mmCIF file of C-alpha atoms in Angstrom:
data_model
loop_
_atom_site.group_PDB
_atom_site.id
_atom_site.type_symbol
_atom_site.label_atom_id
_atom_site.label_comp_id
_atom_site.label_asym_id
_atom_site.label_seq_id
_atom_site.Cartn_x
_atom_site.Cartn_y
_atom_site.Cartn_z
ATOM 1 C CA MET A 7 -71.106 -7.230 -13.159
ATOM 2 C CA ASN A 8 -69.879 -6.331 -9.675
ATOM 3 C CA LYS A 9 -69.853 -2.617 -8.883
ATOM 4 C CA LEU A 10 -66.215 -2.859 -7.832
ATOM 5 C CA PHE A 11 -65.263 -3.362 -11.488
ATOM 6 C CA ALA A 12 -66.187 0.245 -12.169
ATOM 7 C CA THR A 13 -65.547 2.029 -8.892
ATOM 8 C CA ILE A 14 -62.236 0.798 -7.531
ATOM 9 C CA VAL A 15 -59.309 2.900 -8.669
ATOM 10 C CA LEU A 16 -55.972 2.226 -7.032
ATOM 11 C CA ALA A 17 -53.132 4.714 -6.908
ATOM 12 C CA ALA A 18 -50.641 1.862 -6.995
ATOM 13 C CA PHE A 19 -51.758 0.788 -10.470
ATOM 14 C CA ALA A 20 -52.825 4.079 -12.024
ATOM 15 C CA LEU A 21 -49.310 5.249 -12.966
ATOM 16 C CA SER A 22 -50.862 7.731 -15.346
ATOM 17 C CA SER A 23 -48.203 10.312 -14.610
ATOM 18 C CA CYS A 24 -45.297 8.091 -15.533
ATOM 19 C CA ILE A 25 -46.544 5.940 -18.423
ATOM 20 C CA LYS A 26 -45.948 7.181 -21.921
ATOM 21 C CA GLU A 27 -49.251 7.213 -23.824
ATOM 22 C CA ASP A 28 -48.622 8.223 -27.434
ATOM 23 C CA ASP A 29 -51.366 6.180 -29.115
ATOM 24 C CA SER A 30 -54.934 7.095 -29.798
ATOM 25 C CA TYR A 31 -57.854 5.762 -27.767
ATOM 26 C CA LYS A 32 -59.053 3.897 -30.824
ATOM 27 C CA GLU A 33 -55.839 1.836 -30.903
ATOM 28 C CA ARG A 34 -56.389 0.962 -27.239
ATOM 29 C CA LEU A 35 -59.937 -0.372 -27.656
ATOM 30 C CA PRO A 36 -58.992 -3.979 -28.553
ATOM 31 C CA VAL A 37 -57.081 -4.445 -25.286
ATOM 32 C CA LEU A 38 -59.654 -2.876 -22.955
ATOM 33 C CA PRO A 39 -61.121 -6.271 -21.951
ATOM 34 C CA GLY A 40 -57.592 -7.344 -21.050
ATOM 35 C CA GLU A 41 -57.149 -4.236 -18.923
ATOM 36 C CA THR A 42 -60.276 -5.221 -16.973
ATOM 37 C CA ILE A 43 -58.843 -8.716 -16.367
ATOM 38 C CA TYR A 44 -55.602 -7.121 -15.195
ATOM 39 C CA ASN A 45 -57.284 -4.649 -12.856
ATOM 40 C CA MET A 46 -59.465 -7.332 -11.272
ATOM 41 C CA THR A 47 -56.579 -9.731 -10.772
ATOM 42 C CA MET A 48 -54.185 -7.125 -9.401
ATOM 43 C CA THR A 49 -56.846 -5.831 -7.007
ATOM 44 C CA GLN A 50 -57.655 -9.358 -5.801
ATOM 45 C CA ASN A 51 -53.990 -10.194 -5.254
ATOM 46 C CA SER A 52 -53.320 -6.868 -3.511
ATOM 47 C CA ILE A 53 -56.213 -7.376 -1.091
ATOM 48 C CA ALA A 54 -55.128 -10.922 -0.308
ATOM 49 C CA SER A 55 -51.552 -9.716 0.160
ATOM 50 C CA GLN A 56 -52.347 -7.096 2.805
ATOM 51 C CA PRO A 57 -51.319 -9.405 5.686
ATOM 52 C CA ALA A 58 -48.121 -10.312 3.826
ATOM 53 C CA ASN A 59 -47.429 -6.586 3.295
ATOM 54 C CA ALA A 60 -47.833 -5.998 7.016
ATOM 55 C CA GLY A 61 -45.525 -8.881 7.869
ATOM 56 C CA MET A 62 -42.793 -7.713 5.505
ATOM 57 C CA ARG A 63 -42.997 -4.152 6.799
ATOM 58 C CA LEU A 64 -42.739 -5.436 10.360
ATOM 59 C CA ALA A 65 -39.672 -7.464 9.298
ATOM 60 C CA LEU A 66 -37.996 -4.277 8.005
ATOM 61 C CA LEU A 67 -38.807 -2.530 11.296
ATOM 62 C CA VAL A 68 -37.563 -5.356 13.508
ATOM 63 C CA ALA A 69 -34.335 -5.701 11.514
ATOM 64 C CA GLU A 70 -33.745 -1.942 11.836
ATOM 65 C CA ALA A 71 -34.354 -2.111 15.596
ATOM 66 C CA ARG A 72 -31.805 -4.877 15.956
ATOM 67 C CA PHE A 73 -29.341 -2.992 13.741
ATOM 68 C CA GLN A 74 -29.683 0.158 15.847
ATOM 69 C CA ASN A 75 -29.040 -1.913 18.971
ATOM 70 C CA ALA A 76 -26.244 -4.014 17.529
ATOM 71 C CA ASP A 77 -23.898 -3.030 20.375
ATOM 72 C CA ASP A 78 -26.228 -4.719 22.850
ATOM 73 C CA PRO A 79 -27.457 -7.981 21.300
ATOM 74 C CA ALA A 80 -29.170 -8.934 24.571
ATOM 75 C CA THR A 81 -31.596 -6.035 24.200
ATOM 76 C CA GLU A 82 -35.121 -7.346 23.705
ATOM 77 C CA ILE A 83 -37.047 -6.060 20.690
ATOM 78 C CA THR A 84 -40.324 -4.924 22.229
ATOM 79 C CA ALA A 85 -43.527 -3.399 20.897
ATOM 80 C CA GLU A 86 -42.627 -0.169 22.699
ATOM 81 C CA MET A 87 -39.248 -0.056 20.949
ATOM 82 C CA LEU A 88 -40.807 -0.703 17.553
ATOM 83 C CA SER A 89 -43.460 1.947 18.138
ATOM 84 C CA SER A 90 -40.932 4.675 18.916
ATOM 85 C CA LEU A 91 -37.990 3.717 16.662
ATOM 86 C CA THR A 92 -36.845 6.590 14.474
ATOM 87 C CA LEU A 93 -34.614 7.125 11.495
ATOM 88 C CA GLU A 94 -33.591 10.599 10.373
ATOM 89 C CA ASN A 95 -36.044 12.035 12.950
ATOM 90 C CA VAL A 96 -38.989 10.141 11.438
ATOM 91 C CA THR A 97 -40.938 7.546 13.414
ATOM 92 C CA LEU A 98 -40.713 4.370 11.319
ATOM 93 C CA ARG A 99 -43.991 2.953 12.633
ATOM 94 C CA THR A 100 -45.746 5.948 11.076
ATOM 95 C CA ARG A 101 -43.824 5.672 7.812
ATOM 96 C CA LEU A 102 -44.453 1.930 7.452
ATOM 97 C CA PHE A 103 -48.012 1.594 8.814
ATOM 98 C CA GLY A 104 -49.459 5.085 8.781
ATOM 99 C CA THR A 105 -50.265 7.786 11.279
ATOM 100 C CA ASP A 106 -52.137 6.592 14.375
ATOM 101 C CA SER A 107 -51.194 2.969 13.740
ATOM 102 C CA LYS A 108 -50.405 0.867 16.795
ATOM 103 C CA ILE A 109 -47.925 -1.925 17.468
ATOM 104 C CA GLU A 110 -48.681 -3.957 20.550
ATOM 105 C CA ALA A 111 -47.268 -7.063 22.147
ATOM 106 C CA ALA A 112 -49.407 -10.162 21.499
ATOM 107 C CA GLU A 113 -49.075 -13.786 22.331
ATOM 108 C CA GLY A 114 -46.317 -15.185 20.132
ATOM 109 C CA GLY A 115 -45.515 -11.890 18.451
ATOM 110 C CA PHE A 116 -47.029 -8.476 17.677
ATOM 111 C CA LYS A 117 -50.405 -6.984 16.797
ATOM 112 C CA ILE A 118 -50.561 -4.173 14.272
ATOM 113 C CA THR A 119 -53.686 -2.018 14.254
ATOM 114 C CA TYR A 120 -54.455 0.485 11.481
ATOM 115 C CA SER A 121 -56.222 3.825 11.411
ATOM 116 C CA GLU A 122 -58.999 3.935 8.850
ATOM 117 C CA SER A 123 -58.385 7.622 8.185
ATOM 118 C CA VAL A 124 -54.890 7.094 6.736
ATOM 119 C CA GLN A 125 -54.292 6.087 3.110
ATOM 120 C CA GLN A 126 -51.673 3.397 2.722
ATOM 121 C CA ALA A 127 -48.883 3.432 0.133
ATOM 122 C CA ASP A 128 -50.847 1.139 -2.209
ATOM 123 C CA GLY A 129 -53.873 3.444 -2.279
ATOM 124 C CA PHE A 130 -56.048 1.459 0.146
ATOM 125 C CA TYR A 131 -57.352 2.480 3.555
ATOM 126 C CA LEU A 132 -57.165 -0.230 6.224
ATOM 127 C CA LYS A 133 -59.271 -0.830 9.305
ATOM 128 C CA GLY A 134 -58.715 -3.526 11.913
ATOM 129 C CA SER A 135 -55.588 -5.488 12.766
ATOM 130 C CA VAL A 136 -53.204 -8.239 11.812
ATOM 131 C CA LEU A 137 -51.479 -10.558 14.243
ATOM 132 C CA VAL A 138 -47.879 -11.427 13.384
ATOM 133 C CA LYS A 139 -46.791 -14.608 15.157
ATOM 134 C CA THR A 140 -42.998 -14.719 15.029
ATOM 135 C CA ASN A 141 -42.823 -18.158 16.638
ATOM 136 C CA GLY A 142 -39.608 -17.368 18.478
ATOM 137 C CA ALA A 143 -37.731 -16.153 15.365
ATOM 138 C CA GLU A 144 -36.799 -12.583 16.283
ATOM 139 C CA GLN A 145 -36.028 -11.520 12.717
ATOM 140 C CA LEU A 146 -37.551 -12.821 9.526
ATOM 141 C CA LYS A 147 -34.105 -13.932 8.394
ATOM 142 C CA ASP A 148 -34.246 -16.441 11.287
ATOM 143 C CA ALA A 149 -37.615 -17.882 10.276
ATOM 144 C CA THR A 150 -37.627 -21.150 8.337
ATOM 145 C CA SER A 151 -40.199 -23.197 6.428
ATOM 146 C CA ALA A 152 -40.519 -25.389 9.528
ATOM 147 C CA ASN A 153 -40.796 -22.375 11.828
ATOM 148 C CA PRO A 154 -42.166 -19.411 9.840
ATOM 149 C CA TRP A 155 -43.689 -16.118 10.777
ATOM 150 C CA GLN A 156 -47.451 -16.365 10.482
ATOM 151 C CA VAL A 157 -49.681 -13.369 9.752
ATOM 152 C CA VAL A 158 -53.404 -13.625 10.512
ATOM 153 C CA PRO A 159 -56.033 -10.933 9.756
ATOM 154 C CA GLN A 160 -58.209 -9.830 12.702
ATOM 155 C CA GLU A 161 -61.378 -8.084 11.546
ATOM 156 C CA LEU A 162 -59.306 -6.551 8.767
ATOM 157 C CA LYS A 163 -61.134 -4.370 6.279
ATOM 158 C CA VAL A 164 -59.619 -3.059 3.055
ATOM 159 C CA ILE A 165 -61.322 0.126 1.894
ATOM 160 C CA ALA A 166 -61.010 1.780 -1.522
ATOM 161 C CA TYR A 167 -62.441 4.959 -2.980
ATOM 162 C CA SER A 168 -63.021 5.580 -6.670
ATOM 163 C CA GLN A 169 -62.148 8.796 -8.432
ATOM 164 C CA TYR A 170 -65.856 9.672 -8.024
ATOM 165 C CA GLY A 171 -65.792 9.178 -4.243
ATOM 166 C CA ASP A 172 -67.615 5.825 -4.185
ATOM 167 C CA LYS A 173 -66.522 3.632 -1.296
ATOM 168 C CA GLN A 174 -66.050 -0.126 -1.360
ATOM 169 C CA THR A 175 -65.169 -2.225 1.691
ATOM 170 C CA VAL A 176 -63.650 -5.687 1.460
ATOM 171 C CA ASN A 177 -63.703 -7.826 4.584
ATOM 172 C CA VAL A 178 -60.618 -10.047 4.973
ATOM 173 C CA GLU A 179 -62.111 -12.641 7.281
ATOM 174 C CA SER A 180 -59.742 -15.580 7.486
ATOM 175 C CA GLY A 181 -56.767 -17.394 6.034
ATOM 176 C CA SER A 182 -53.133 -16.939 6.936
ATOM 177 C CA THR A 183 -49.860 -15.912 5.431
ATOM 178 C CA THR A 184 -46.507 -17.515 6.189
ATOM 179 C CA LEU A 185 -43.191 -15.744 5.737
ATOM 180 C CA TYR A 186 -39.714 -17.210 6.012
ATOM 181 C CA SER A 187 -36.174 -17.085 4.671
ATOM 182 C CA ASP A 188 -34.873 -19.722 2.310
ATOM 183 C CA GLY A 189 -31.421 -19.241 3.845
ATOM 184 C CA TYR A 190 -29.934 -17.718 0.681
ATOM 185 C CA GLY A 191 -31.096 -14.090 0.956
ATOM 186 C CA GLN A 192 -34.533 -14.754 -0.480
ATOM 187 C CA TYR A 193 -37.869 -14.617 1.337
ATOM 188 C CA VAL A 194 -40.845 -16.842 0.703
ATOM 189 C CA ILE A 195 -44.346 -15.339 0.960
ATOM 190 C CA SER A 196 -47.067 -17.972 1.054
ATOM 191 C CA LEU A 197 -50.729 -16.956 0.935
ATOM 192 C CA ASN A 198 -52.991 -19.620 2.367
ATOM 193 C CA SER A 199 -56.748 -19.615 1.545
ATOM 194 C CA ILE A 200 -57.275 -15.877 2.021
ATOM 195 C CA ARG A 201 -61.028 -15.516 2.452
ATOM 196 C CA ALA A 202 -62.534 -12.111 1.719
ATOM 197 C CA ASN A 203 -65.784 -10.641 0.438
ATOM 198 C CA ILE A 204 -67.216 -7.303 -0.649
ATOM 199 C CA GLY A 205 -69.577 -5.783 1.872
ATOM 200 C CA GLU A 206 -72.488 -8.146 2.468
ATOM 201 C CA LYS A 207 -71.972 -10.285 -0.649
ATOM 202 C CA SER A 208 -72.425 -13.988 -0.027
ATOM 203 C CA PHE A 209 -69.490 -15.192 -2.104
ATOM 204 C CA TYR A 210 -65.903 -15.193 -0.832
ATOM 205 C CA SER A 211 -62.456 -15.369 -2.301
ATOM 206 C CA ASP A 212 -60.198 -18.359 -1.681
ATOM 207 C CA TRP A 213 -56.802 -17.056 -2.737
ATOM 208 C CA SER A 214 -53.572 -18.999 -2.311
ATOM 209 C CA GLY A 215 -50.103 -18.997 -3.792
ATOM 210 C CA THR A 216 -46.438 -18.205 -3.297
ATOM 211 C CA LEU A 217 -44.235 -15.244 -4.146
ATOM 212 C CA TYR A 218 -40.471 -14.886 -3.697
ATOM 213 C CA LEU A 219 -38.834 -11.625 -2.665
ATOM 214 C CA SER A 220 -35.249 -10.421 -2.347
ATOM 215 C CA ALA A 221 -34.028 -7.014 -1.223
ATOM 216 C CA GLU A 222 -30.902 -4.857 -1.354
ATOM 217 C CA ASP A 223 -30.021 -6.044 2.161
ATOM 218 C CA ASP A 224 -30.365 -9.754 2.898
ATOM 219 C CA ASP A 225 -31.318 -9.046 6.537
ATOM 220 C CA LEU A 226 -34.069 -6.589 5.519
ATOM 221 C CA ILE A 227 -32.639 -3.718 7.550
ATOM 222 C CA TYR A 228 -34.879 -0.777 6.755
ATOM 223 C CA SER A 229 -32.159 1.865 6.477
ATOM 224 C CA LYS A 230 -30.263 -0.336 3.997
ATOM 225 C CA CYS A 231 -33.360 -1.083 1.906
ATOM 226 C CA LYS A 232 -34.861 2.425 1.949
ATOM 227 C CA GLY A 233 -35.131 3.802 -1.567
ATOM 228 C CA LYS A 234 -33.796 0.569 -3.089
ATOM 229 C CA ASP A 235 -35.515 -1.899 -5.385
ATOM 230 C CA PHE A 236 -37.117 -5.218 -4.405
ATOM 231 C CA LYS A 237 -37.182 -8.217 -6.733
ATOM 232 C CA VAL A 238 -40.312 -10.368 -6.712
ATOM 233 C CA TYR A 239 -41.439 -13.336 -8.773
ATOM 234 C CA SER A 240 -43.713 -16.373 -8.733
ATOM 235 C CA ASP A 241 -42.873 -19.852 -9.948
ATOM 236 C CA SER A 242 -44.843 -21.930 -12.445
ATOM 237 C CA TYR A 243 -46.260 -24.288 -9.807
ATOM 238 C CA SER A 244 -47.689 -22.257 -6.934
ATOM 239 C CA TYR A 245 -48.456 -18.821 -8.367
ATOM 240 C CA PRO A 246 -51.343 -16.936 -6.673
ATOM 241 C CA SER A 247 -54.735 -18.051 -7.883
ATOM 242 C CA GLY A 248 -58.203 -19.121 -6.808
ATOM 243 C CA ASP A 249 -61.717 -17.817 -6.373
ATOM 244 C CA SER A 250 -61.785 -14.024 -6.259
ATOM 245 C CA ILE A 251 -63.930 -11.360 -4.631
ATOM 246 C CA TYR A 252 -65.530 -10.824 -8.049
ATOM 247 C CA SER A 253 -68.552 -12.384 -9.678
ATOM 248 C CA TYR A 254 -69.633 -11.922 -13.282
ATOM 249 C CA ASP A 255 -73.351 -12.661 -12.723
ATOM 250 C CA GLY A 256 -73.670 -11.570 -9.104
ATOM 251 C CA SER A 257 -73.750 -15.071 -7.668
ATOM 252 C CA GLN A 258 -71.030 -17.300 -9.156
ATOM 253 C CA LYS A 259 -67.472 -16.677 -8.023
ATOM 254 C CA LEU A 260 -64.905 -15.755 -10.661
ATOM 255 C CA ALA A 261 -61.595 -17.604 -10.470
ATOM 256 C CA LEU A 262 -58.443 -15.699 -11.422
ATOM 257 C CA SER A 263 -54.706 -16.330 -11.527
ATOM 258 C CA TYR A 264 -51.615 -14.142 -11.333
ATOM 259 C CA GLN A 265 -48.060 -14.904 -12.484
ATOM 260 C CA LEU A 266 -45.099 -12.578 -12.081
ATOM 261 C CA THR A 267 -41.772 -12.995 -13.840
ATOM 262 C CA ASP A 268 -38.606 -10.958 -13.150
ATOM 263 C CA GLY A 269 -40.533 -8.343 -11.187
ATOM 264 C CA VAL A 270 -38.678 -5.290 -9.906
ATOM 265 C CA PHE A 271 -40.551 -2.977 -7.573
ATOM 266 C CA ARG A 272 -39.624 0.519 -6.420
ATOM 267 C CA GLY A 273 -41.804 1.174 -3.433
ATOM 268 C CA MET A 274 -45.201 -0.223 -4.380
ATOM 269 C CA THR A 275 -44.721 0.369 -8.104
ATOM 270 C CA ILE A 276 -43.547 -2.222 -10.600
ATOM 271 C CA ILE A 277 -40.812 -0.841 -12.837
ATOM 272 C CA GLU A 278 -39.696 -4.041 -14.620
ATOM 273 C CA GLY A 279 -41.077 -7.517 -15.279
ATOM 274 C CA THR A 280 -43.983 -9.414 -16.766
ATOM 275 C CA GLN A 281 -47.390 -9.833 -15.135
ATOM 276 C CA GLU A 282 -49.805 -12.404 -16.571
ATOM 277 C CA CYS A 283 -53.422 -12.263 -15.391
ATOM 278 C CA SER A 284 -56.114 -14.728 -16.337
ATOM 279 C CA PHE A 285 -59.683 -15.902 -15.991
ATOM 280 C CA VAL A 286 -59.249 -19.527 -14.975
ATOM 281 C CA ASN A 287 -62.548 -21.052 -16.169
ATOM 282 C CA ARG A 288 -64.172 -20.217 -19.497
ATOM 283 C CA TRP A 289 -67.699 -20.950 -18.243
ATOM 284 C CA GLU A 290 -67.445 -18.211 -15.592
ATOM 285 C CA TYR A 291 -67.372 -15.218 -17.960
ATOM 286 C CA ASP A 292 -68.853 -13.906 -21.193
ATOM 287 C CA THR A 293 -66.532 -15.005 -23.983
ATOM 288 C CA ALA A 294 -68.135 -12.499 -26.361
ATOM 289 C CA ALA A 295 -67.095 -9.623 -24.083
ATOM 290 C CA TYR A 296 -63.747 -11.288 -23.344
ATOM 291 C CA PRO A 297 -62.497 -13.048 -26.510
ATOM 292 C CA SER A 298 -59.430 -14.079 -24.542
ATOM 293 C CA GLY A 299 -59.212 -14.854 -20.841
ATOM 294 C CA ASP A 300 -55.520 -13.978 -20.612
ATOM 295 C CA VAL A 301 -53.634 -10.702 -20.612
ATOM 296 C CA ARG A 302 -49.924 -9.977 -20.324
ATOM 297 C CA TYR A 303 -48.345 -6.720 -19.146
ATOM 298 C CA VAL A 304 -44.645 -6.140 -19.781
ATOM 299 C CA TRP A 305 -42.998 -3.339 -17.804
ATOM 300 C CA SER A 306 -39.710 -1.583 -18.464
ATOM 301 C CA ASN A 307 -38.055 1.742 -17.643
ATOM 302 C CA ASN A 308 -35.224 3.946 -18.799
ATOM 303 C CA GLY A 309 -34.375 5.230 -15.326
ATOM 304 C CA ASN A 310 -36.826 8.133 -15.492
ATOM 305 C CA THR A 311 -39.976 6.857 -17.165
ATOM 306 C CA ILE A 312 -41.929 3.629 -16.741
ATOM 307 C CA TYR A 313 -43.240 1.971 -19.912
ATOM 308 C CA ARG A 314 -45.819 -0.785 -20.298
ATOM 309 C CA LYS A 315 -46.963 -2.957 -23.162
ATOM 310 C CA ILE A 316 -50.278 -4.802 -23.046
ATOM 311 C CA TYR A 317 -50.637 -8.060 -24.985
ATOM 312 C CA TYR A 318 -54.232 -9.230 -25.370
ATOM 313 C CA ASN A 319 -55.986 -11.432 -27.952
ATOM 314 C CA ASN A 320 -53.200 -10.940 -30.524
ATOM 315 C CA TYR A 321 -53.217 -7.152 -30.049
ATOM 316 C CA VAL A 322 -50.376 -5.063 -28.620
ATOM 317 C CA TYR A 323 -50.786 -1.664 -27.033
ATOM 318 C CA PRO A 324 -49.057 0.663 -27.540
ATOM 319 C CA LYS A 325 -47.843 -0.500 -30.949
ATOM 320 C CA ASP A 326 -44.119 -0.588 -31.685
#
């Protein structure tokens, strides 16, 4: 089984400090295969969503720049403006993309370049760039399905470290992400054939699907969204799925799927909603090790503590 199964540990999904764990390890054993399915699927979707994450963060930054210059609507939103924009004496470029990140003008939009030495909010380290083509739509609220923002990786590498210090690098080589407004305060995030592989492995992911996002502020102005929740969900027709960066036997790609219902995120952390993660094809995995290819996580909170329930192969953890 691929080394990444064991070594990748993401801060975004650990949540060990805020999940109530009252049950014994023995009670957890029946759902451990389901946890592996979940971790693989969430990691795959997170890697494929890195360009989308960059595009949405740029949208927050651009909307804030326009908001701060509302008295002069003719002012052009430039890369220099976005690079130096501040809020409460903090440079937003640094907050959104990390220290030593760069925002530069590029044909049709902006180029965002990351510093490998800075850990991102989701636990990854990023190296390389993404190109955000705004296609003449200054703000994401102005982009439409016919004229969307397009985000393209450029030698983008997603780097993760395990709790033991092992390093894994995923190359995001091609594919694109389109972002646009549906005109009713909701944003459509479409992942299109995101191709990535681990190190020098010969097999690549082919991840596609659509997610829908809404924020506290319909225009995505950063200062109005800061500290507020985002709602995210997938529909039953175009949820993210496809070949993943994983392989069970070292050669054959493993297809996964991810469905999200009623998701509420605070920062990068899910605090409400249902996430369903699945192996797509039974012949691609060991059915003895994985008696079910589907797992469901249900998240809830009481305002202070996040709770999860795992449903796998007719087991529930933790028990009621």
